[in-house]
Structures are given as structure tokens and as C-alpha cells.
XYZ file of C-alpha atoms in Angstrom:
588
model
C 115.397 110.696 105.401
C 115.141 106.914 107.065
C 116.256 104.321 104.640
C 112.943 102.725 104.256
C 111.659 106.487 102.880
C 114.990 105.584 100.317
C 113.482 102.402 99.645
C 110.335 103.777 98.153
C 111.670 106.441 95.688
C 110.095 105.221 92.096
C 111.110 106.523 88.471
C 108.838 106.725 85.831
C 108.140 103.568 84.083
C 110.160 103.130 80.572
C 108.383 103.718 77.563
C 109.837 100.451 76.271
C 108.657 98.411 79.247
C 106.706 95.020 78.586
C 104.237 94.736 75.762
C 105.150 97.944 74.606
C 108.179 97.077 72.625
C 105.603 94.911 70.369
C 103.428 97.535 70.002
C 106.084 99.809 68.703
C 107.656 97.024 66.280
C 104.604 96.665 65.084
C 104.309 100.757 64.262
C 106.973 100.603 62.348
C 105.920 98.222 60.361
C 102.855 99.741 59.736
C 105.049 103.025 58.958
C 106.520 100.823 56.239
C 103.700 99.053 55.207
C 101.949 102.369 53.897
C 105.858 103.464 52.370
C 105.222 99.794 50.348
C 101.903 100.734 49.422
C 102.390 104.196 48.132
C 105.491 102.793 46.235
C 103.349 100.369 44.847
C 100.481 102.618 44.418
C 103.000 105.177 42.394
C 104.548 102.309 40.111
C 101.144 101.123 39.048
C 100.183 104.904 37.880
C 103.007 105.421 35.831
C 102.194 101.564 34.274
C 98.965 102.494 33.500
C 100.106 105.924 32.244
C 102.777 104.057 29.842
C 100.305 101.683 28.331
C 97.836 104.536 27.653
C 100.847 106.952 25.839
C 102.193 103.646 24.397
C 99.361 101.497 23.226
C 100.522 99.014 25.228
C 103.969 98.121 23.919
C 106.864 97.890 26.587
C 110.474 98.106 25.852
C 110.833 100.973 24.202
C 114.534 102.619 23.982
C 113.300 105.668 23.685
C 112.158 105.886 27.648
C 114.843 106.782 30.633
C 112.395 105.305 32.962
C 111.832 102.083 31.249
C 111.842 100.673 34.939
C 108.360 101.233 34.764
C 107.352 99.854 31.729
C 107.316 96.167 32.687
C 104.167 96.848 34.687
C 102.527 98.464 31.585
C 102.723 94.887 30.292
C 99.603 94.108 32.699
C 96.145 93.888 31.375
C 94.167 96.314 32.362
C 91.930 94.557 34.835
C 94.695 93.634 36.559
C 96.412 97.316 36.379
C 92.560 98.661 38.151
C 92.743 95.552 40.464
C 96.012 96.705 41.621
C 95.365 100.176 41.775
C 92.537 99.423 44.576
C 94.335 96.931 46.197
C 97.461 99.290 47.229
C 95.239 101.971 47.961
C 92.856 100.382 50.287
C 95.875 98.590 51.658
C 97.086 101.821 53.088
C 93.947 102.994 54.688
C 93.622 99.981 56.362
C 97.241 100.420 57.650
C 96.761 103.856 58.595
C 93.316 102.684 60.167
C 95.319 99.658 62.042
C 97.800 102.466 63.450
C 95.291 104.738 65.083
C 94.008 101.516 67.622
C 97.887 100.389 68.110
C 98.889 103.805 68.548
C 96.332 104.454 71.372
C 96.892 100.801 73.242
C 100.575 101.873 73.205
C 99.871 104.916 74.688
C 97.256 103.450 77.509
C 99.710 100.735 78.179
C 102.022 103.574 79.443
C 99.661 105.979 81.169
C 98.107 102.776 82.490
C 101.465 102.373 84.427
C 102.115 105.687 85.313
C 98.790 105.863 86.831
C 99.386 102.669 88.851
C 103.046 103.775 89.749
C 101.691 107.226 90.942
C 98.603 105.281 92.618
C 101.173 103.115 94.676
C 103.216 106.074 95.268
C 100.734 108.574 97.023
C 99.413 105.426 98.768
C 102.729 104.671 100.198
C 103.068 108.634 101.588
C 101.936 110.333 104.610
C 98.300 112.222 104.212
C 100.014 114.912 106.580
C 104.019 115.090 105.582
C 105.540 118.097 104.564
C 105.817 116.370 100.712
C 102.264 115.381 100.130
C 101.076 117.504 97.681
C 97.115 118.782 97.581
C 94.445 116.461 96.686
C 93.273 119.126 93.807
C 96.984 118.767 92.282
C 97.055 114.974 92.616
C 94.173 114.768 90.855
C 95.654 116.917 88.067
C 98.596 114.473 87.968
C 96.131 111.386 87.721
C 94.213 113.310 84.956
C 95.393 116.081 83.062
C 99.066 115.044 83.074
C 98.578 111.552 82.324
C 96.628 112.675 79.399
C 99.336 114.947 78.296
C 101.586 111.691 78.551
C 99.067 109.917 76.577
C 98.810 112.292 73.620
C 102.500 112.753 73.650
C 102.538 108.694 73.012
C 99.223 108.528 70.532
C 99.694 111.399 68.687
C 103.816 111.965 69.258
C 105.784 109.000 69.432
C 103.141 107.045 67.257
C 103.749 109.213 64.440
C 107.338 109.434 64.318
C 107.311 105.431 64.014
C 105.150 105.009 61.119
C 104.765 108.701 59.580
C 108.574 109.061 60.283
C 109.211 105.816 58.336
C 106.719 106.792 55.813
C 108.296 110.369 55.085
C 111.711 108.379 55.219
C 111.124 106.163 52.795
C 108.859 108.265 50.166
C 112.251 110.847 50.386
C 114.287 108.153 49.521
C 112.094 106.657 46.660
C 111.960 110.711 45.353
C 116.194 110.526 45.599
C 116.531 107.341 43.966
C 113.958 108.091 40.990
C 115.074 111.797 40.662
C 117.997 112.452 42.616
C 117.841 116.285 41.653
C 114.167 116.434 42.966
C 114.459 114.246 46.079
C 117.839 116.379 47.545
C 115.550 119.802 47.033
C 113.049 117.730 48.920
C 115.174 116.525 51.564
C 116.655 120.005 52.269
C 112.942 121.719 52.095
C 111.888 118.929 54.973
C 115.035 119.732 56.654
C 114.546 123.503 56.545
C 110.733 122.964 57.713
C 111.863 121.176 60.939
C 114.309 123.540 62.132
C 111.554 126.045 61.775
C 109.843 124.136 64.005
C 112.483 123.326 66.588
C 112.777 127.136 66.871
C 109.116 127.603 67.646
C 108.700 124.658 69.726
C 111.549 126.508 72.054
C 109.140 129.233 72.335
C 105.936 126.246 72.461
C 107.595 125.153 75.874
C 106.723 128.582 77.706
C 103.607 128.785 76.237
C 102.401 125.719 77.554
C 103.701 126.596 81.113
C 101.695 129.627 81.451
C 98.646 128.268 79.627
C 99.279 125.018 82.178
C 99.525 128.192 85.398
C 96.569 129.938 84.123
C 95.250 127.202 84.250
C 95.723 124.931 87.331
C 94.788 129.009 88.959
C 91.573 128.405 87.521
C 90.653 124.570 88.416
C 91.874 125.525 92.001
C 89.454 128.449 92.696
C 86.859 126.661 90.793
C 87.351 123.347 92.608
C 87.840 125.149 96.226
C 84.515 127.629 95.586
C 82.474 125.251 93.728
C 83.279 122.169 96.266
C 82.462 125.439 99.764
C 79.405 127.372 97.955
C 77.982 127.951 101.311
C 81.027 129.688 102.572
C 80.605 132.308 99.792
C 77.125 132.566 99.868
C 77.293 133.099 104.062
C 79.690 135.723 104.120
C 78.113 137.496 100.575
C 81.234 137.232 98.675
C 79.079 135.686 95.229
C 79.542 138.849 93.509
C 83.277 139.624 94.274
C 84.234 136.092 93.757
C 82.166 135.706 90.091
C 84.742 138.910 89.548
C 87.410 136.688 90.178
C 86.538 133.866 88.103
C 85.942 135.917 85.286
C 89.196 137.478 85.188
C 90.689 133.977 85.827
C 88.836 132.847 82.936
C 90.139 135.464 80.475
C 93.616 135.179 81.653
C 93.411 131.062 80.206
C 91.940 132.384 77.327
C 93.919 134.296 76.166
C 97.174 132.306 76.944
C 95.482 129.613 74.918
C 95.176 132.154 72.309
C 98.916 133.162 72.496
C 99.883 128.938 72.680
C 97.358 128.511 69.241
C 98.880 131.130 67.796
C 102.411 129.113 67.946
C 100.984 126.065 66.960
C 99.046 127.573 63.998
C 102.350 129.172 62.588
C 104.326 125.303 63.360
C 100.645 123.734 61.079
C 101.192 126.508 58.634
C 104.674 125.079 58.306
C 103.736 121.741 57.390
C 101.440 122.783 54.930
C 104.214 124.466 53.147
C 106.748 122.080 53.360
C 104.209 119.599 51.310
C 103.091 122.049 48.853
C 106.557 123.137 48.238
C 107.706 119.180 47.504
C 104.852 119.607 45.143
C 106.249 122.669 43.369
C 109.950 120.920 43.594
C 108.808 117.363 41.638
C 106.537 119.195 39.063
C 109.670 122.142 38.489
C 112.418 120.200 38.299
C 109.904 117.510 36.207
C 108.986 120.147 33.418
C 112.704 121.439 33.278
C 114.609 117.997 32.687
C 112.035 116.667 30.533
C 110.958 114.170 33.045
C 107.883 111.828 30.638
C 104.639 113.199 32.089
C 103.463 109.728 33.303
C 106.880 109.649 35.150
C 106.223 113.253 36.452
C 102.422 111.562 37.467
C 104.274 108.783 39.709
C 106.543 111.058 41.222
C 103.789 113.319 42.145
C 101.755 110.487 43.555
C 104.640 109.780 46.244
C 104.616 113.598 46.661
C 100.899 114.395 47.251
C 101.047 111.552 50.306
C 103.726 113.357 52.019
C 101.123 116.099 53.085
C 99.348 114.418 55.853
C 101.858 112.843 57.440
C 104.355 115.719 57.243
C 101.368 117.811 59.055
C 100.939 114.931 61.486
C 104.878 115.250 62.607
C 104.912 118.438 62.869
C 101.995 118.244 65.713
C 104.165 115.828 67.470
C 106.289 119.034 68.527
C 103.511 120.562 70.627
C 102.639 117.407 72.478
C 106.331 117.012 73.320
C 106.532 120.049 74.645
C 103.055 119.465 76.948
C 104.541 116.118 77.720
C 107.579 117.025 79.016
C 106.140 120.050 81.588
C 103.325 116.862 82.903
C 106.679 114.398 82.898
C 108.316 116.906 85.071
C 105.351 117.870 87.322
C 104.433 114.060 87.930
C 108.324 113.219 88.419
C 108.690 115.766 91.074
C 105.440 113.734 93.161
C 107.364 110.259 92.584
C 110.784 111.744 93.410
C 109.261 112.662 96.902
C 109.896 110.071 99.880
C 107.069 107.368 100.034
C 107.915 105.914 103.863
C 104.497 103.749 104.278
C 105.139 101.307 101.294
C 105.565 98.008 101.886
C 109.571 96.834 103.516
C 111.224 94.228 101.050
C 110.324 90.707 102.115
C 107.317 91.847 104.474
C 105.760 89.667 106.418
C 101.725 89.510 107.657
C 101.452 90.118 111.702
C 101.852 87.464 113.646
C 98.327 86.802 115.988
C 98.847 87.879 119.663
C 96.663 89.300 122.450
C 97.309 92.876 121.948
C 99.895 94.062 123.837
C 100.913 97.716 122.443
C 104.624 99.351 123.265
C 106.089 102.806 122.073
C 109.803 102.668 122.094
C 111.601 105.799 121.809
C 109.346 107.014 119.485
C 110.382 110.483 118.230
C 108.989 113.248 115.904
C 112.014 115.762 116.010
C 110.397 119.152 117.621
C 107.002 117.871 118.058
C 106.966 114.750 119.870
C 108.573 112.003 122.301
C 106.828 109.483 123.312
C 107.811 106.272 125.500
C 104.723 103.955 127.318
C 103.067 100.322 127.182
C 99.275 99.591 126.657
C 98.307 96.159 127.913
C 96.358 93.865 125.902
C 92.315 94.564 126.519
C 93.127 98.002 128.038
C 91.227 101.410 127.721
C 93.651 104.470 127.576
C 92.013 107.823 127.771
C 94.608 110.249 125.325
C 94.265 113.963 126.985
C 96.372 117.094 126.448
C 95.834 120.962 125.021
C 94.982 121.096 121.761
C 97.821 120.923 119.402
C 99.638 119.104 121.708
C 100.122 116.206 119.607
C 97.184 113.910 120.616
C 96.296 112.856 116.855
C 99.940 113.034 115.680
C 100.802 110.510 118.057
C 97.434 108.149 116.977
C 98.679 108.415 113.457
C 101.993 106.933 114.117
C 100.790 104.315 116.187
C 98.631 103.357 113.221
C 101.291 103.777 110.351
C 99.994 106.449 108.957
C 102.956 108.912 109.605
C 106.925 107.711 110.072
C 108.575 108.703 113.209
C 111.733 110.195 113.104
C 113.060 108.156 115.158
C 112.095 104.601 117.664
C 109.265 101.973 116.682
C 105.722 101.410 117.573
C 105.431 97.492 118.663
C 102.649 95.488 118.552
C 102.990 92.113 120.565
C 107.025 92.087 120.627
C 106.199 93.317 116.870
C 108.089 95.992 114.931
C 105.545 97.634 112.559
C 107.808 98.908 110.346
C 109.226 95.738 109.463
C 105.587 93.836 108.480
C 103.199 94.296 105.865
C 100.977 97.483 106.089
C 97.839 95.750 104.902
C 98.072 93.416 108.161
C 99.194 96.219 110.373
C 96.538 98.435 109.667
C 93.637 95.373 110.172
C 94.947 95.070 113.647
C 95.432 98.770 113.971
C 92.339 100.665 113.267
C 91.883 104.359 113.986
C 88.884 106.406 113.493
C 89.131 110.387 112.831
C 87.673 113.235 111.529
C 90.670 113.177 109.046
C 89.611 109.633 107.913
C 85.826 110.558 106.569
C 83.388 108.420 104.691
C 83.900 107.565 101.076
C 81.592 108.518 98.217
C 79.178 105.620 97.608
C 76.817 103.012 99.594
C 76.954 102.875 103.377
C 77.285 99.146 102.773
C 80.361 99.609 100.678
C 81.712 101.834 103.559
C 81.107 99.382 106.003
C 82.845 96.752 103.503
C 85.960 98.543 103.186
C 86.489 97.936 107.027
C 86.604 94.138 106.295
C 89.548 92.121 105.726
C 90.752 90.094 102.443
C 88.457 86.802 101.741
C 85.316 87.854 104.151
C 82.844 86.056 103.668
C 80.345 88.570 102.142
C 76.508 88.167 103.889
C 74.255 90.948 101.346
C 76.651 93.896 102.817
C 74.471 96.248 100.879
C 71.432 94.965 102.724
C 69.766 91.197 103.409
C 66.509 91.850 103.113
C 63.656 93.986 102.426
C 65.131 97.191 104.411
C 68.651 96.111 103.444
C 69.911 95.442 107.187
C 72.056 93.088 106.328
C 75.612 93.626 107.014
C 77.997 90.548 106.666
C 79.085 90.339 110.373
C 79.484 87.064 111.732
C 77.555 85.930 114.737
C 81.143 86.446 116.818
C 81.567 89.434 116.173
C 83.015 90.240 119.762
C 82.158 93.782 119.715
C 78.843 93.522 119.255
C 78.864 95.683 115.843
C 76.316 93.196 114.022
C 73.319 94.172 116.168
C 74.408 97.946 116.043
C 74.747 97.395 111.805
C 70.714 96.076 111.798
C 69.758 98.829 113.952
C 71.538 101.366 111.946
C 70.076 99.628 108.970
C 66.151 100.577 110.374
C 67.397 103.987 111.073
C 68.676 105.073 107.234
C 66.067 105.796 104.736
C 67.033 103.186 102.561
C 69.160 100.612 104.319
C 72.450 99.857 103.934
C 71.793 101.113 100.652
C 71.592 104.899 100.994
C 73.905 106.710 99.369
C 76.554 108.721 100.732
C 78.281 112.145 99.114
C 81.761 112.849 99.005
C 82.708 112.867 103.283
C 79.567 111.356 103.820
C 77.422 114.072 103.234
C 73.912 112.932 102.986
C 73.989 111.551 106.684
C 74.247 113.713 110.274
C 77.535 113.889 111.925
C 76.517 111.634 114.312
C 75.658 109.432 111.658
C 78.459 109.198 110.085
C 80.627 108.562 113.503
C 78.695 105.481 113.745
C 79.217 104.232 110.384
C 82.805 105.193 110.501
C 83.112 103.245 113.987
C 81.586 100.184 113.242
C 84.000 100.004 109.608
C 86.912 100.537 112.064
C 85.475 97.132 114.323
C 84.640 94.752 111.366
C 88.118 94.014 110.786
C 88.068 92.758 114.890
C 91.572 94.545 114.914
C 94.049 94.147 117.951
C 94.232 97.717 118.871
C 90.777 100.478 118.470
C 92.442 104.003 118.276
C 89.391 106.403 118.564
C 90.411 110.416 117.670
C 87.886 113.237 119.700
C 85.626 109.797 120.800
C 81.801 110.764 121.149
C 80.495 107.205 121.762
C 77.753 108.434 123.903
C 76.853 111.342 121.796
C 76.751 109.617 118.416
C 76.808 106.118 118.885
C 74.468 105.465 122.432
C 75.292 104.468 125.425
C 74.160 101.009 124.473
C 76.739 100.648 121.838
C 79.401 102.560 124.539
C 78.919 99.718 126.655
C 79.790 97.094 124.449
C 82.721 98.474 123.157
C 83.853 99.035 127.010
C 82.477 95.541 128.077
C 82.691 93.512 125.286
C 85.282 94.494 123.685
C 88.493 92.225 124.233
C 91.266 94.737 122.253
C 92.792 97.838 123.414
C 90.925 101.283 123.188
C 92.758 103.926 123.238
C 91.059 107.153 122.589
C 90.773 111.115 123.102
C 88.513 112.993 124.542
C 87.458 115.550 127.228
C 84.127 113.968 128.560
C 84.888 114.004 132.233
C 82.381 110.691 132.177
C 84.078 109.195 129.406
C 87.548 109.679 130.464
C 86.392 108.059 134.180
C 86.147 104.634 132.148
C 89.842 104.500 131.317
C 92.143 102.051 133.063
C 95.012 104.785 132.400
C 95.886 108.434 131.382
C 98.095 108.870 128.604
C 98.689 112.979 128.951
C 100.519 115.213 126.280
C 101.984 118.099 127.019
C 105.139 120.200 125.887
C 105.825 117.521 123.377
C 105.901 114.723 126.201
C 104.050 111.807 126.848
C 102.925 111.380 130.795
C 101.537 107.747 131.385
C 99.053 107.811 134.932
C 97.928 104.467 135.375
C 97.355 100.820 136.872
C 99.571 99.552 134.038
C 102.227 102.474 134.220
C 105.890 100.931 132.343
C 109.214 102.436 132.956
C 109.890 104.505 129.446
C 113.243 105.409 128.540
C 112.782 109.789 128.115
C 109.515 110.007 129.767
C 108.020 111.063 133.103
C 105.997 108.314 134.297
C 103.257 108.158 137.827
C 101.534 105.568 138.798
């Protein structure tokens, strides 16, 4: 592994990072809030209770829980008043901590996503550690949302239901410490109950997560090729399939509810059974009823929360199989980020060099293209002829040597810049889901000046190209414009289905040109086929960078200044402009 594949190994970001650390402060003090409220809540009862058993005197001797009885002493307006107050109190803090919960929680998925975003940008589309675009997805999506339910629903509760269940077991100790240790050691005996089925939880949600990532992947791979079944008349077998598929995740969701019904089942216990302990232990130490009526009060809100925790097990579980699934795509080596103190391309003519450049096994390559110069790229198939137009364009990391562009190491300068003056076209870079404008404007660089690139005009023709556009694209945009049904505006399907394949070779041409870049690397080129001769002309006239492309047209290939040939995993430069290469035959 190079050291600039080192370089780009990322972690996961830190739960605590940034505004989070608020957001969680301010949790737990909602957490304690609601303990304040209840406590409040609680006191008030047993005041009002007092003064109704009492007739309103306070201070009598008779009462071990004369802590109470001062609040009694409050009219009873003010006892009502007080009542609603503390109650609506704590819905509005348990309201407050359902919106803070969930910013918490986007504020982390938000920077997984971006981390995992920068990530799979920064890898090779073909290296041996890029995973498929159907599991990427699933990290983007359906772990990220495990993350975020494991932060919303998981961590969220343990800082303010925690607190609360905390601090309503220590009010229970304090006021009856008989009641509130039988409590304790209830809650206690409820959670390792669930501990040991949360052990169990963590298979369950690896073969429910198998079934189904089985299922999206034959959906998503049938659903996306329909034709492909339908042509060979495999709609029958294949429904067989899915079905099967389908029952499997089923029932392994069955088997995981099952788990998590018994862990809810749990919970529900553990509250009734504080309910049992107060009003027990209450009736057999003589505990005053309106005492008993407080205590229960505290009791009967430990249910939700208790139920609430206990849910908290499942999503850790579910967060920690997504955690480890999304850690294993970071942890793999991200060579095409951008090198520590990068610098933009400096401007020069053009002039291309391969030094040494080295895929171990595959490919060695070693020759000079001259600014302005067309390069026909020939050689049997899977000889290496795209391989070797991806590294010159920083798409794929050599194993060894450098691709230069005017005296230039690549490697060492920001991608954004290298890949404006390097622009390849291939049927491995297709058209993008939306507008053909917006396809056209993803070819242009940073701060162009944007002329109605989804159409000027009634037919939408126009493109934003300057009048010097030196290739001549600008008139080609306006008469692809008349061409499309609806301009510049037509809309394009995932690949750029919607349009003919020569069609789409001319939009994906003239979004490789509008960035004017140094160097035009054209993979299998059919200018005259899809584009026109008219268009092949400028690009060969006109042009002023360096073309080098691949393809078999006898015709085509006669227009070359030089012959780059690849064969046996070794470049052969034929040519006016042949160099001397260090580990490669060269004729002139």
C-alpha cells in the first residue's frame, strides 16, 4: 500500500464531535428536568392528600412523613395550579427531547454520510476494495439509519430516561429505603435479563440483516435488467426465487420480533412489579395512604421510560453490525483523495509524460505525448488499453512511477484541477440521471459563468459555452439542442437511458470539452459514427490539446500523429514524437 493510500484511511467520526456535546448536555438536563417534575408532581399529591385527611392543619406529630405536610399548608388553588404546572412541565420536556434527540442523531449520521461520501470518492471505481454500488448504497441508507436510531432512540434515552429512572430510584430509596432497594434490585434483575437476550439479539439481527441484503440484491439486479429475464424466459423461475427469498426475511424477522417481544415483555414487568413492591411494602409498614399515593406517583412514571431503555438494547445491537459493516468500507485504502497541502495545476501547453509507470502484473508503461498531439491507443482486447487511460486520468493509482503533466507530478496536486485538464470519456463513465443540460454542466469548471445551460430560448439550445470555445463544442451544443425533443431540457434515465447510444456519446463528449482541459483521453472513440464527421474535424483541427484515444477504425487511426500499442503488458510508442522510455521498446 503507497503512503498516500495510508494517508486516506478515515475512522468514524466521534459521537461527541462538535455541536453534539451540547446536544447531549442538554439531554440530560431534560432527563432531569422530568426527574424534578415528577418529584414535584409526587410532593404536591401527597400535599393535597394531607390537607384533605387533615382538614387542612399541618404539623401534626402524629405523621412520619411530616416532610410533606408543609405543602398541605397551600390553598387549594394554588395546590391545582401546581399540580398542572409540573405535569405539563414534563410533557413539554419529554416533547423538547424527541426534536433534540433526533438533531443529535442527524448531526452524526450527517457526518458519517459525508465521511463515507469523501471516502468512496477518494477510491478507485475498479480496485480490488471498492465494494458494489448496491452495498454502498446500503451503507449510505440502511446503515446510517441503523446509526441513527441507535442515537434517537438508544443513546437519547439513556441520557434523559436513564437520569429519569436514576433519580425516581433514588427519591423511592430516600422516602422508603425498604421499597426503593426491592426496586433497585427488580431493575437490576430486569437488565441482566436483557443483556442475556440482547447476546442472542446480535445474531438475530445478522441473519435478518443476510436475508436481507440477499433479497435487495436480486431485487435490485432483476428489477434494474427486466429485459434480460424476460428474453431468455426465466420470469417464472426467477418469481420462484423471490418468493422463497421473501419468506426466508420473513421469517427471520419473525424469529428477531420474537426476541425483542420477550426483552418489551420484560420492561413491562419490571414496572408493574415496582408497582406491586411500593403498594406491598406500603400496606405492610403502615406507610399513610396519601404517602403510599406519592410514592406510587413516582412509581407509575417509571413504566414508559423503563420500556423505552429496554428498546435501546435492540438498536445497539443493529447499530453495532451497520458500525462494523460501514467501518470495514472506511478502513479500506482511499488513494485518489486529495495529498496534504495540494496545490491547483499550474497552466502549461500540454505536454504529457509516463514515467515508469507500473501496475504490478498488468502493466508497464514508459512514453511522452507532445502538447497538441493525437495518439491513436491500439492493442488486443484486455490488453490494458483503458487501464492505462484511467491512470493517466487519476482514476486508478499505479503501483509504481508517475503520470506528468507539463513537468507536473499528478499525484502531488489537487484532483479537482487534475481531472479539468485531464478529461476522459468511457463507456465506464455514463450519463447521470437528470437534464442533458445538467450533464453538460457537470463538465464545467468552478465559477463558469452560467449562459441558460438548461436551454436559452424557446427550444432550450442554449448551452453556456463561451464564444472561444476552441473546440468548437458551442455550435455542436445548439445543434444537439434542435435534435432532442425537448432541448437541453430532456430528461435523461439512470446511464442516460432515454437517448440512443450515439446520443449519449455526444453528450458525454462535449461534457468532457467544456472544461477546455489540457489532455482529451477518448476510450473505444466513434467520432464519426456518433458524433459526425463535422464535429471529427474540429476536434482534429481545432482542437489545440492532446487526443489520445482507442480505437480500431483503420480511417480513424490514419489521423494519429503516433501509435501507442499494448501488448503483453508493454507499451510500444511508433511515432514522429517517439521519447526514449526507461523499460520500454520504442520505433520511430
Amino acid at each position: 500500500m503507497t503512503a498516500a493510500a495510508r494517508r486516506q484511511r478515515v475512522r468514524m467520526p466521534h459521537t461527541l464531535g462538535g455541536v453534539r456535546r451540547r446536544l447531549m448536555l442538554l439531554l440530560v438536563l431534560a432527563g432531569f428536568g422530568q426527574a424534578v417534575c415528577v418529584v414535584a408532581f409526587a410532593l404536591l399529591v401527597h400535599g393535597a392528600a394531607y390537607r384533605v385527611t387533615h382538614g387542612g392543619q399541618t404539623g401534626s406529630g402524629h405523621d412520619r412523613n411530616a416532610i410533606y405536610t408543609h405543602v398541605a399548608g397551600y390553598a387549594p388553588t394554588t395546590l391545582a395550579v401546581g399540580l398542572i404546572t409540573s405535569a405539563c412541565a414534563t410533557v413539554l420536556l419529554k416533547a423538547a427531547g424527541e426534536p433534540l434527540a433526533e438533531r443529535l442523531a442527524q448531526s452524526y449520521v450527517h457526518s458519517v454520510r459525508m465521511r463515507l461520501f469523501d471516502h468512496v470518492a477518494a477510491s478507485e471505481a475498479g480496485g480490488p476494495d471498492r465494494r458494489t454500488v448496491g452495498v454502498t448504497v446500503l451503507r449510505f441508507t440502511g446503515d446510517a439509519s441503523a446509526l441513527r436510531l441507535w442515537i434517537s432512540k438508544g443513546v437519547a434515552p439513556i441520557l434523559v430516561d436513564g437520569v429519569f429512572v436514576a433519580c425516581a430510584l433514588v427519591i423511592l430509596t430516600v422516602a422508603a429505603p425498604g421499597m426503593g432497594a426491592l426496586s433497585v434490585a427488580l431493575v437490576l434483575l430486569a437488565a441482566a435479563a436483557v443483556a442475556l437476550c440482547g447476546r442472542r439479539l446480535r445474531e438475530r439481527v445478522r441473519e435478518t440483516r443476510r436475508h436481507n441484503g440477499r433479497l435487495a440484491a436480486f431485487v435490485n439486479e432483476r428489477v434494474t435488467h427486466t429485459a434480460v429475464m424476460q428474453s431468455l424466459g426465466r420470469v417464472a423461475q426467477e418469481r420462484r426465487v423471490m418468493r422463497r427469498r421473501s419468506r426466508e426475511y420473513g421469517r427471520a424477522m419473525v424469529r428477531q420480533a420474537r426476541l425483542t417481544g420477550a426483552m418489551s415483555a420484560t420492561a413491562e414487568a419490571c414496572g408493574i412489579g415496582i408497582l406491586l413492591i411500593v403498594v406491598t411494602v406500603g400496606l405492610v409498614t403502615g406507610t399513610t395512604w396519601e404517602a403510599l399515593a406519592s410514592l406510587l406517583t413516582v412509581a407509575g412514571f417509571l413504566g414508559a421510560p423503563l420500556s423505552s431503555l429496554v428498546r435501546v438494547q435492540e438498536h445497539w445491537q443493529q447499530s453495532r453490525v451497520a458500525r462494523g459493516r460501514i467501518t470495514e468500507i472506511l478502513a479500506a485504502p482511499a488513494p485518489l483523495g486529495r495529498p496534504r497541502r495540494a496545490e491547483p495545476l499550474a497552466n502549461g501547453p500540454g505536454r504529457l509524460e509516463l514515467a515508469g509507470l507500473r501496475v504490478d502484473g498488468v502493466l508497464e508503461a514508459s512514453a511522452v505525448a507532445q502538447p497538441g498531439q493525437r495518439i491513436v491507443l491500439q492493442g488486443p482486447p484486455g490488453a490494458g488499453k483503458s487501464l492505462l487511460l484511467r491512470l493517466i486520468a487519476r482514476l486508478q493509482e499505479p503501483d509504481a512511477g508517475a503520470v506528468l503533466l507539463d513537468g507536473q507530478d499528478l499525484a502531488r496536486h489537487d484532483p479537482e484541477s487534475v481531472r479539468r485538464a485531464i478529461r476522459l470519456t468511457s463507456p465506464e463513465l455514463p450519463l447521470l440521471r437528470g437534464s442533458v443540460g445538467k450533464n453538460l454542466r457537470l463538465g464545467e469548471p468552478p465559477g463558469a459563468v452560467k449562459k441558460g445551460a438548461e436551454g436559452a430560448g424557446a427550444n432550450g439550445s442554449g448551452d453556456g459555452t463561451g464564444s472561444g470555445d476552441d473546440s468548437g463544442c458551442g455550435d455542436h451544443v445548439e445543434a444537439l439542442a434542435e435534435l432532442l425533443p425537448h432541448g437541453l431540457r430532456t430528461r435523461l434515465g439512470e446511464g442516460g437511458h432515454g437517448l440512443s447510444m450515439a446520443v449519449r456519446y455526444q453528450v458525454a463528449m462535449v461534457r468532457a470539452l467544456r472544461s477546455a482541459p489540457r489532455v482529451l483521453l477518448l476510450d473505444e472513440a466513434r467520432l464519426d459514427e456518433a458524433l459526425g464527421s463535422d464535429l471529427a474535424e474540429r476536434l482534429f483541427e481545432r482542437y489545440p490539446g492532446t487526443v489520445i484515444y482507442v480505437t480500431d477504425d483503420p480511417a480513424l487511426a490514419a489521423r494519429a500523429d503516433a501509435l501507442w500499442h499494448i501488448e503483453g503488458g508493454r507499451l510500444t510508442v511508433r511515432g514522429l514524437y517517439a521519447p526514449s522510455p526507461v523499460g520500454s521498446e520504442t520505433t520511430t
